[in-house]
Coordinates of C-alpha atoms and ligand atoms in Angstrom, one line a residue:
X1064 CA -14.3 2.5 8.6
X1065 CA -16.5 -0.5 9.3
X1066 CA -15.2 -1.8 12.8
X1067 CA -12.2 -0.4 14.7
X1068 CA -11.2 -3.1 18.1
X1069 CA -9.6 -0.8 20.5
X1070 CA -7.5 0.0 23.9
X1071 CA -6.2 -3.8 22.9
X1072 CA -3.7 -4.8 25.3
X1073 CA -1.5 -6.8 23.4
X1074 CA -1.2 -7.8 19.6
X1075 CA 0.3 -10.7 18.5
X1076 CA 0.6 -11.5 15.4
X1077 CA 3.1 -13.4 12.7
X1078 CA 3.8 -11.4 9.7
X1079 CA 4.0 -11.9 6.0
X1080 CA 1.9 -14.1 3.5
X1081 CA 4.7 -17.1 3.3
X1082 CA 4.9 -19.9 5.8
X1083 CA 7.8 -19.6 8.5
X1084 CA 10.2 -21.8 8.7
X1085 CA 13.2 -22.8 10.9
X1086 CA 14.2 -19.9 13.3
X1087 CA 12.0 -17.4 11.9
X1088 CA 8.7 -19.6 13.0
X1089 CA 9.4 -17.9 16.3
X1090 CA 9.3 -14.6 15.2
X1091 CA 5.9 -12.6 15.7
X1092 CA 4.8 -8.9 16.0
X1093 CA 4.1 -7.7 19.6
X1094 CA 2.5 -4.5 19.4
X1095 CA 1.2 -2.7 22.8
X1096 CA -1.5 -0.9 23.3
X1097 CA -2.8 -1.1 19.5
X1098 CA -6.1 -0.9 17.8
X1099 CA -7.4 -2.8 14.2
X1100 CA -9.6 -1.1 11.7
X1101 CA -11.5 -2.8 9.7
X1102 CA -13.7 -1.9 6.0
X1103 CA -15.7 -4.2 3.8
X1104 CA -15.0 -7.7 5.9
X1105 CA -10.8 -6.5 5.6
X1106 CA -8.3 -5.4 7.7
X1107 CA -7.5 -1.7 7.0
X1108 CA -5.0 -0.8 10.2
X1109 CA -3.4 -2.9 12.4
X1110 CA -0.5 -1.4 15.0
X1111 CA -0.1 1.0 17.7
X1112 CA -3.1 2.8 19.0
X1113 CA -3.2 6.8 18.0
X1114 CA -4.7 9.3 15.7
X1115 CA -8.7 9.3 15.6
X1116 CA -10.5 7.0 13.8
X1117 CA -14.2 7.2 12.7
X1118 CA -15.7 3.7 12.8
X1119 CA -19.6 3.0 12.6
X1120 CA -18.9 0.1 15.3
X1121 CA -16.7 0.2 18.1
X1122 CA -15.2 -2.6 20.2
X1123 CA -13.5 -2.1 23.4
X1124 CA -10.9 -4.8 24.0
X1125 CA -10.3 -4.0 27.4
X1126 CA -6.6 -4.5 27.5
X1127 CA -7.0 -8.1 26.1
X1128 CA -4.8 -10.0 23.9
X1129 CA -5.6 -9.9 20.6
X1130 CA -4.2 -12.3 17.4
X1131 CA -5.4 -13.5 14.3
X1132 CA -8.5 -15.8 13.7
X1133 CA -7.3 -19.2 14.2
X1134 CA -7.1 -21.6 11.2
X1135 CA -7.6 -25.2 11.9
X1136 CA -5.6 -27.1 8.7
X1137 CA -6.9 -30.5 8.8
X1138 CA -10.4 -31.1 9.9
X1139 CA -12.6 -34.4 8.7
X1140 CA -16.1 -32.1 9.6
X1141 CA -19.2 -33.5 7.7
X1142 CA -20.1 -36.8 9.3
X1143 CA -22.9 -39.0 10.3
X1144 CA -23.1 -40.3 13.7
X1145 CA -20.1 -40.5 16.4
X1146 CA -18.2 -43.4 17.8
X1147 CA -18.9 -43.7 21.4
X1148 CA -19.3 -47.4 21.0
X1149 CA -16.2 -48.0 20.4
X1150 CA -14.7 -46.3 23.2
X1151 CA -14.9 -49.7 25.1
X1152 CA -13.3 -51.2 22.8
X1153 CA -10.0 -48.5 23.0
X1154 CA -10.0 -49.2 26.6
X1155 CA -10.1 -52.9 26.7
X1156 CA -6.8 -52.4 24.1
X1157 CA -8.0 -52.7 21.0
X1158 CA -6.2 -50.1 18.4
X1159 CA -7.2 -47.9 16.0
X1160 CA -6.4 -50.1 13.1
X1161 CA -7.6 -53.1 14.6
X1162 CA -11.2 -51.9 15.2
X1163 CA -10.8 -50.3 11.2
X1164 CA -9.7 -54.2 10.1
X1165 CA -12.7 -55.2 12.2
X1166 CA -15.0 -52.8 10.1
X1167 CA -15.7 -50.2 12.8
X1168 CA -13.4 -46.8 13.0
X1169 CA -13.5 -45.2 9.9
X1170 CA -15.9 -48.0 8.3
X1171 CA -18.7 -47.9 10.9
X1172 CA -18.6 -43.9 10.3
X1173 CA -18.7 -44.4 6.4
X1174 CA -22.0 -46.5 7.0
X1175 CA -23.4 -43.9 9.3
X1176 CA -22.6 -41.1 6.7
X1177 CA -24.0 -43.1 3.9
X1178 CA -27.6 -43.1 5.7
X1179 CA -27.6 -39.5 6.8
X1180 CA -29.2 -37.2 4.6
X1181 CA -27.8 -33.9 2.7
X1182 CA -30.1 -31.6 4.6
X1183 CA -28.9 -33.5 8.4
X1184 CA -25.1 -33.5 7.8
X1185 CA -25.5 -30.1 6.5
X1186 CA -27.3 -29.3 9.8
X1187 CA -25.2 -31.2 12.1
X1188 CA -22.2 -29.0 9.9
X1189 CA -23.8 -26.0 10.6
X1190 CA -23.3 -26.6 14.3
X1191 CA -20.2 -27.7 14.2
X1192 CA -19.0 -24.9 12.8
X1193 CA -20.9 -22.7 15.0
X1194 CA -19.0 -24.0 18.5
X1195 CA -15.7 -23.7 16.3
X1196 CA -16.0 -19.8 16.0
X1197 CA -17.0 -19.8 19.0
X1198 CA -13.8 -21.0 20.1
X1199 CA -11.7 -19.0 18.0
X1200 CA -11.8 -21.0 14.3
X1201 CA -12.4 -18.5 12.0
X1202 CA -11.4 -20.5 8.9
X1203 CA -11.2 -24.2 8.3
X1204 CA -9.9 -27.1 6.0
X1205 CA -12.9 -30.3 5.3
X1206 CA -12.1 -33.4 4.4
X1207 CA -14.4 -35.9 2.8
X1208 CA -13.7 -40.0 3.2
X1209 CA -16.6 -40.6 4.9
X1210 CA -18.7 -41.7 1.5
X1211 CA -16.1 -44.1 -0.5
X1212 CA -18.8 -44.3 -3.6
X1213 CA -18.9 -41.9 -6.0
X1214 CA -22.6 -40.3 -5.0
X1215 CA -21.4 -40.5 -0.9
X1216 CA -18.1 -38.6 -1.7
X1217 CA -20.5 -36.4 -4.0
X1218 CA -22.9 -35.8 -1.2
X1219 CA -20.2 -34.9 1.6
X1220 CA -18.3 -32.3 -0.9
X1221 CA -21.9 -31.0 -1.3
X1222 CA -22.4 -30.6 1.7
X1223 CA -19.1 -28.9 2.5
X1224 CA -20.0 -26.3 0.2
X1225 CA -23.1 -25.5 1.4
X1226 CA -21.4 -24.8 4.7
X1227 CA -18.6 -22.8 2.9
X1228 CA -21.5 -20.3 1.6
X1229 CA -23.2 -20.5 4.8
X1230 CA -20.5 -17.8 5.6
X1231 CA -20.0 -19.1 9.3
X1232 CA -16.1 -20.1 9.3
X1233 CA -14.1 -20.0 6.0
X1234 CA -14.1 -23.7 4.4
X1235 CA -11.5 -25.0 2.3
X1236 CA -12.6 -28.4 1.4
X1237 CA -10.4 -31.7 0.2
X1238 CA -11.3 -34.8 -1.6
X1239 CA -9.9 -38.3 0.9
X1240 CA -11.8 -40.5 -1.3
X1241 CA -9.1 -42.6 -0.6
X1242 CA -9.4 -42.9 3.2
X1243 CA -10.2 -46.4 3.5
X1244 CA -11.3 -49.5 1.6
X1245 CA -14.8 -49.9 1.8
X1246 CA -15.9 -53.2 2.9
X1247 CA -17.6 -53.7 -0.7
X1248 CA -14.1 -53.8 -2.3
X1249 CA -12.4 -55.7 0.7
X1250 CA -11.5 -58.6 -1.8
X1251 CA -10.2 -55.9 -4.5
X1252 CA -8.7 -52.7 -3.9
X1253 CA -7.2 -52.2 -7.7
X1254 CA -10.7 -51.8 -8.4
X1255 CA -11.6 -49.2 -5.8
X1256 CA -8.0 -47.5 -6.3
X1257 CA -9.6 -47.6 -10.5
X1258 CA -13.0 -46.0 -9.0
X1259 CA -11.3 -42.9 -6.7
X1260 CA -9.4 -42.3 -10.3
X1261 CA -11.3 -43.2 -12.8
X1262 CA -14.4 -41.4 -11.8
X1263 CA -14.6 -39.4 -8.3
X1264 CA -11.3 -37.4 -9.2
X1265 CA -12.8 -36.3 -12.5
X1266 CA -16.4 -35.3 -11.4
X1267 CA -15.1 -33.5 -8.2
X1268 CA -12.8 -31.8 -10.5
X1269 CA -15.2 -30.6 -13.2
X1270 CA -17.4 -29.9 -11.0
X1271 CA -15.0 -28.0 -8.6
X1272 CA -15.9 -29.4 -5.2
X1273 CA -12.1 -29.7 -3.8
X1274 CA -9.2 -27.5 -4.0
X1275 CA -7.4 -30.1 -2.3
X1276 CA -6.7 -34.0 -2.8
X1277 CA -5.5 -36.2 0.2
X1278 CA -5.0 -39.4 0.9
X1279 CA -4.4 -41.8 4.0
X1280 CA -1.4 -43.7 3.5
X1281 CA -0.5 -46.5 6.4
X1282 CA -0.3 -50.2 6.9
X1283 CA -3.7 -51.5 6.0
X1284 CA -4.9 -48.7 4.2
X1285 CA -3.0 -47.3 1.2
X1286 CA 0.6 -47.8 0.4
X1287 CA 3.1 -45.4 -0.6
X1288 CA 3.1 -46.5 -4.1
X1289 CA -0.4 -46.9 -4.0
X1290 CA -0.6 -43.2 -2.6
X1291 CA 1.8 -41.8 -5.5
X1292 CA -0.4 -43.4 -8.1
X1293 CA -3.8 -41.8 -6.9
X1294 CA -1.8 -38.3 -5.9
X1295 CA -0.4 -38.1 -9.5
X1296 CA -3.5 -38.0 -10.7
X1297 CA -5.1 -35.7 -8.9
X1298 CA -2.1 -33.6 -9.4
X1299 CA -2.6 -33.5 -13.6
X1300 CA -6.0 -32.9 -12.8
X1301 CA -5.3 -30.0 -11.1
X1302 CA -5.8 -30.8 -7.4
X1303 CA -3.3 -29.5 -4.8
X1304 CA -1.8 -32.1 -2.6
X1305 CA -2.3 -33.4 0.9
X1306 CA -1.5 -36.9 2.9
X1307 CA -2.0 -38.4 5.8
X1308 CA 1.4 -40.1 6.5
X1309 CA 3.6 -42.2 9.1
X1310 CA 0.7 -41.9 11.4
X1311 CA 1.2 -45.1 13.1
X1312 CA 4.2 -47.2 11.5
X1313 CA 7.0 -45.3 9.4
X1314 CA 6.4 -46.3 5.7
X1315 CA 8.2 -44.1 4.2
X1316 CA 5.2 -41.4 3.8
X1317 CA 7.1 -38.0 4.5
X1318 CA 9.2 -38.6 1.7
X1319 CA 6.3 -39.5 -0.6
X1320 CA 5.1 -36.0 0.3
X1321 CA 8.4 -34.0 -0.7
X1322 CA 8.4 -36.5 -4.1
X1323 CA 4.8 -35.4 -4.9
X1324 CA 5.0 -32.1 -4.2
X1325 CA 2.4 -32.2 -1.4
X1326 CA 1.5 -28.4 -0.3
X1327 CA 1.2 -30.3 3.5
X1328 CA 1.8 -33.5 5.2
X1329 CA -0.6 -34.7 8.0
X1330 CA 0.8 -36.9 11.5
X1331 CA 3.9 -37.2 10.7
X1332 CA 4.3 -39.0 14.2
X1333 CA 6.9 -41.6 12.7
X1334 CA 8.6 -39.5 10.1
X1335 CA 12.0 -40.7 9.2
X1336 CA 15.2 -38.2 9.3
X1337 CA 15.1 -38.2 5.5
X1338 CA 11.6 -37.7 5.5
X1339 CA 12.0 -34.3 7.1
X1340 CA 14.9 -33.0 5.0
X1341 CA 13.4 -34.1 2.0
X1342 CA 9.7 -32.4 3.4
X1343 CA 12.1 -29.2 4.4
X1344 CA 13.6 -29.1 0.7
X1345 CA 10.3 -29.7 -0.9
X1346 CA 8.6 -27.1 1.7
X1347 CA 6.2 -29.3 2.2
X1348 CA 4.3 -27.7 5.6
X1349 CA 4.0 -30.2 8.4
X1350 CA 0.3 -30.1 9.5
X1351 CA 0.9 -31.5 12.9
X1352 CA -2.1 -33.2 15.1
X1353 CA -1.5 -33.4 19.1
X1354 CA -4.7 -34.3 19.9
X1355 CA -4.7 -37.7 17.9
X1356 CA -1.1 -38.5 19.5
X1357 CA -3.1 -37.6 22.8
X1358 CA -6.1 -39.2 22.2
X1359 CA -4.7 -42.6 20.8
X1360 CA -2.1 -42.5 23.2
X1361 CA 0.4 -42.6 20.9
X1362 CA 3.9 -40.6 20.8
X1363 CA 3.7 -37.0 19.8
X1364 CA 5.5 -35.8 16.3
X1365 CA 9.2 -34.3 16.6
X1366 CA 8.2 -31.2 15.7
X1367 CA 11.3 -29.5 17.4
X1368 CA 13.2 -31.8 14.5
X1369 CA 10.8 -30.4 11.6
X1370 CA 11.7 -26.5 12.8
X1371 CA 15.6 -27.9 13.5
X1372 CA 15.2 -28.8 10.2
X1373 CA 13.5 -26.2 8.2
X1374 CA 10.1 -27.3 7.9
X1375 CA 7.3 -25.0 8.8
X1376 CA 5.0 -26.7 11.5
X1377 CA 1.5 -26.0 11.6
X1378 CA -0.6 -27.5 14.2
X1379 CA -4.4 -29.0 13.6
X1380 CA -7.3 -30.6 15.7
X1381 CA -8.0 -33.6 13.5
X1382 CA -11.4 -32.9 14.2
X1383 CA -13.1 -36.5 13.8
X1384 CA -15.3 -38.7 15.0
X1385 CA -12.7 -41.5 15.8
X1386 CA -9.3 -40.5 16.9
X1387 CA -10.0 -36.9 17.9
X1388 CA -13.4 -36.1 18.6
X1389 CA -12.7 -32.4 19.3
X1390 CA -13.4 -29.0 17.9
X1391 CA -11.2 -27.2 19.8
X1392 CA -8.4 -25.7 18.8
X1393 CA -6.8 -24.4 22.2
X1394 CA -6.3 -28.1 23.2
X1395 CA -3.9 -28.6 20.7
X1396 CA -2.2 -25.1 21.0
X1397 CA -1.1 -26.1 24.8
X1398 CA -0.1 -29.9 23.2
X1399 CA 2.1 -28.0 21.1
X1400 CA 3.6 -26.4 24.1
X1401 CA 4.1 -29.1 26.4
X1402 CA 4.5 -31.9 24.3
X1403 CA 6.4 -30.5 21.2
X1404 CA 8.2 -27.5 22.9
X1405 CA 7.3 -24.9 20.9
X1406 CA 7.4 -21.8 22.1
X1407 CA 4.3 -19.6 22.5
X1408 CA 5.4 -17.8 19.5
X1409 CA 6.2 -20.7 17.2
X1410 CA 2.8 -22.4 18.4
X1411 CA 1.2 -19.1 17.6
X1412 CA 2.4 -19.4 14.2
X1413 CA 1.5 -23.2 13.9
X1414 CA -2.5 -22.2 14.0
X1415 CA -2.3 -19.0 12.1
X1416 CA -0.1 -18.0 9.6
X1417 CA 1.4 -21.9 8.9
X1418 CA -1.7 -23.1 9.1
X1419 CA -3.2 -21.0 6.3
X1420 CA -0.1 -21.8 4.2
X1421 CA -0.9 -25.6 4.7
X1422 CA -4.7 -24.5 3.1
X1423 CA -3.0 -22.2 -0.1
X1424 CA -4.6 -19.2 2.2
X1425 CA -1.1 -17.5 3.6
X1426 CA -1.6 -14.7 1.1
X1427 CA -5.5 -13.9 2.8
X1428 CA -5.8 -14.8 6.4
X1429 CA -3.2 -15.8 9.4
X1430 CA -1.9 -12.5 9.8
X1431 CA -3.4 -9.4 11.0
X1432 CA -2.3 -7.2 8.5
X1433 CA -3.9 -4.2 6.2
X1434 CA -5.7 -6.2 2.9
X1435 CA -5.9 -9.5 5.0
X1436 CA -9.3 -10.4 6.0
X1437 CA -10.7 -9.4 9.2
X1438 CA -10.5 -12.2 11.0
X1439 CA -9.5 -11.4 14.7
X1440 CA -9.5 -13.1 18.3
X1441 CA -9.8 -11.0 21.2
X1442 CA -8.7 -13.5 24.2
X1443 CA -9.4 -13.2 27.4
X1444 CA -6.3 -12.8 28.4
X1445 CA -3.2 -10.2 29.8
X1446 CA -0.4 -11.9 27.2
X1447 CA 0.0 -14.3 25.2
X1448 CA 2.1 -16.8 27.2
X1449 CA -1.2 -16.6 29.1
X1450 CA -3.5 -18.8 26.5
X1451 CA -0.6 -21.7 26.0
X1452 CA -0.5 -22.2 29.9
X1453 CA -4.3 -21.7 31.1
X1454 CA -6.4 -25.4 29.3
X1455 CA -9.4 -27.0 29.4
X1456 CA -11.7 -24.1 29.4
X1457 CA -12.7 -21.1 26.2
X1458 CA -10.1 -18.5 26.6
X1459 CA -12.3 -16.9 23.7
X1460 CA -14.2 -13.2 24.5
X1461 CA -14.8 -12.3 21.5
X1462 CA -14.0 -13.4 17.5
X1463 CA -14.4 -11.1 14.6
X1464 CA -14.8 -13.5 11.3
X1465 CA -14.9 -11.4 7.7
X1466 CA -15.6 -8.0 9.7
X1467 CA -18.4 -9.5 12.0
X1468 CA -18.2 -9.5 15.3
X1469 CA -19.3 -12.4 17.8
X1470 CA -19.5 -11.8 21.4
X1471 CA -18.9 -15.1 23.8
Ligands
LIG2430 O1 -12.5 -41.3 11.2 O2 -10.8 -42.3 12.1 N1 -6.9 -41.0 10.9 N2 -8.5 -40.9 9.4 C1 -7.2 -41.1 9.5 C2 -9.1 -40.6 10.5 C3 -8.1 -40.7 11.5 C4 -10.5 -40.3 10.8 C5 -11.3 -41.4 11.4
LIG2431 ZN1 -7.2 -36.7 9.4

């Protein structure tokens, strides 16, 4: 054996390679006094301590928690710039779609992404991903949207995949060439809508830069109809599905999802009642994002419904520039507690094993579980009630990502 983590207090774990749903989202593994072994980046053992095991490196968990590598479902990670500037403007009122009519938001960060190079978003990426492990991420969705011309989208899924082989955090990266109308096509958005189909979709599928195609659909930015068009697409070109939906006004973007066959839907903060039994008969996982509802100020997502209901909830940062400029997964894991309800265990579930299944990764991470990969948190921490109720602070000693071990 590679790496064996022992005298670990506590592991927590969900179990299984399929998202859970309804009652069973609260039901995880709680092993005492347990060690993991770990061979060639995988885990080999996971349960009670006993027996003697030969590893080449040991860590001592000190009676800490221990649970998988966190997965962070929905992240918008290769950017140029930030918004500060407009943070003025959010406190004198303004909202998030009127600064994006007024060309800032989303636009002002498509301009500054446009004039950053490959080799500094990939840099500034690196970084990124580097405080995200360091905070428990161990694998991550990334979305592009940030380019909105053919060589900008180009350049961003580039970039993602240059950070996917840097080997820091898993990367699962999505196309969200439709993310916004770029100012260029402000006066016709059949022929931007023509452009995202016509030729993005195609050369990011040939030349296999996304698993994943998403799309934000909300007043002002792409319909529902508009949003099946472009997904359909994608769909016979191969792409899995994703959208950003009922976000800010209820449009009827849930039930898009469970039409189209969406592996995940994103927000969800105005989702109808039919929306979330048509997601919960599609299984369409809801990729639920606290931190935006927090950060705009806006209502938080029923998620108690969606579980109710039968939908698997799995819970995101958002990471962006604009409406949720942090990295951090932990913030949203106590939202999840004190503003959705979920238990410890369900919001346990919402980062790991959900989460992965929102990615098409439930059958290789979000458990810890022999063949999965080694992808482990040890927390400083006594239980696991304990990281939902401390905040604000890195509850992270010590993550293990594909069998390597990083020491806060
Ligand atoms: O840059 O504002 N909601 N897209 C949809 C975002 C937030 C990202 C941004
Ligand atoms: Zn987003």
């Amino acid at each position: 054996m590679d790496l064996l983590l022992k005298n670990i207090g506590l592991l927590a774990t969900p179990l299984g390679s399929v998202a859970h749903r309804g009652k069973d989202q609260n039901q995880i593994s709680l092993v005492e006094d347990a060690m993991v072994g770990i061979k060639d980046g995988k885990i080999v053992y996971a349960g009670k301590a006993g027996g003697s095991m030969n590893a080449d490196e040991v860590v001592d968990c000190g009676g800490r928690l221990v649970t998988p590598g966190l997965v962070d479902a929905h992240t918008h990670l290769v950017f140029g710039g930030w918004r500060q500037k407009e943070m003025g403007l959010k406190l004198q009122g303004m909202s998030y779609l009127d600064i994006l009519k007024s060309g800032g938001g989303i636009l002002s960060t498509v301009k500054m992404t446009r004039g950053t190079s490959e080799e500094d978003l990939y840099q500034k990426g690196k970084g990124l991903l580097w405080t995200m492990l360091r905070h428990g991420t161990t694998s991550c969705e990334c979305k592009s949207g940030y380019g909105l011309s053919l060589a900008d989208e180009l350049k961003q899924l580039r970039v993602a995949r240059r950070l996917a082989e840097a080997g820091i955090v898993r990367l699962v990266p999505t196309f969200l060439g439709a993310h916004a109308i770029p100012e260029e096509y402000k006066e016709n958005r059949q022929a931007f809508i023509d452009l995202v189909v016509n030729e993005m979709l195609p050369v990011v599928a040939r030349e296999k830069l996304a698993e994943f195609c998403d799309i934000f659909c909300e007043t002002a930015v792409f319909t529902p109809e508009e949003s099946e068009y472009i997904l359909g697409k994608a769909k016979a070109l191969g792409f899995g599905l994703k959208a950003h939906v009922d976000e800010i006004d209820p449009i009827g973007g849930a039930e898009m999802t469970a039409k189209m066959g969406c592996i995940s839907a994103e927000h969800l903060i105005q989702a109808s009642d039919q929306g979330i039994k048509d997601m919960a008969r599609a299984g369409v996982v809801a990729a639920l994002l606290p931190a935006t509802s927090f950060y705009l100020d806006k209502p938080y997502a029923r998620a108690r419904t969606m579980i109710e209901e039968g939908v698997a909830v799995a819970v995101a940062t958002d990471f962006n520039p604009g409406s949720s400029p942090n990295l951090n997964l932990q913030l949203p894991m106590n939202l999840a507690c004190l503003k959705y309800k979920l238990t410890p265990a369900e919001a346990l579930c919402a980062v790991t094993l959900n989460a992965a299944a929102a990615i098409g990764r439930a059958g290789t991470i979000g458990t810890l579980e022999p063949g999965k990969a080694a992808d482990v948190v040890v927390w400083d921490a006594p239980d696991l009630e304990y990281i939902f109720y401390r905040y604000g602070n890195n509850l992270v000693n010590t993550v293990v990502q594909g069998g390597r071990v990083y020491k806060n």
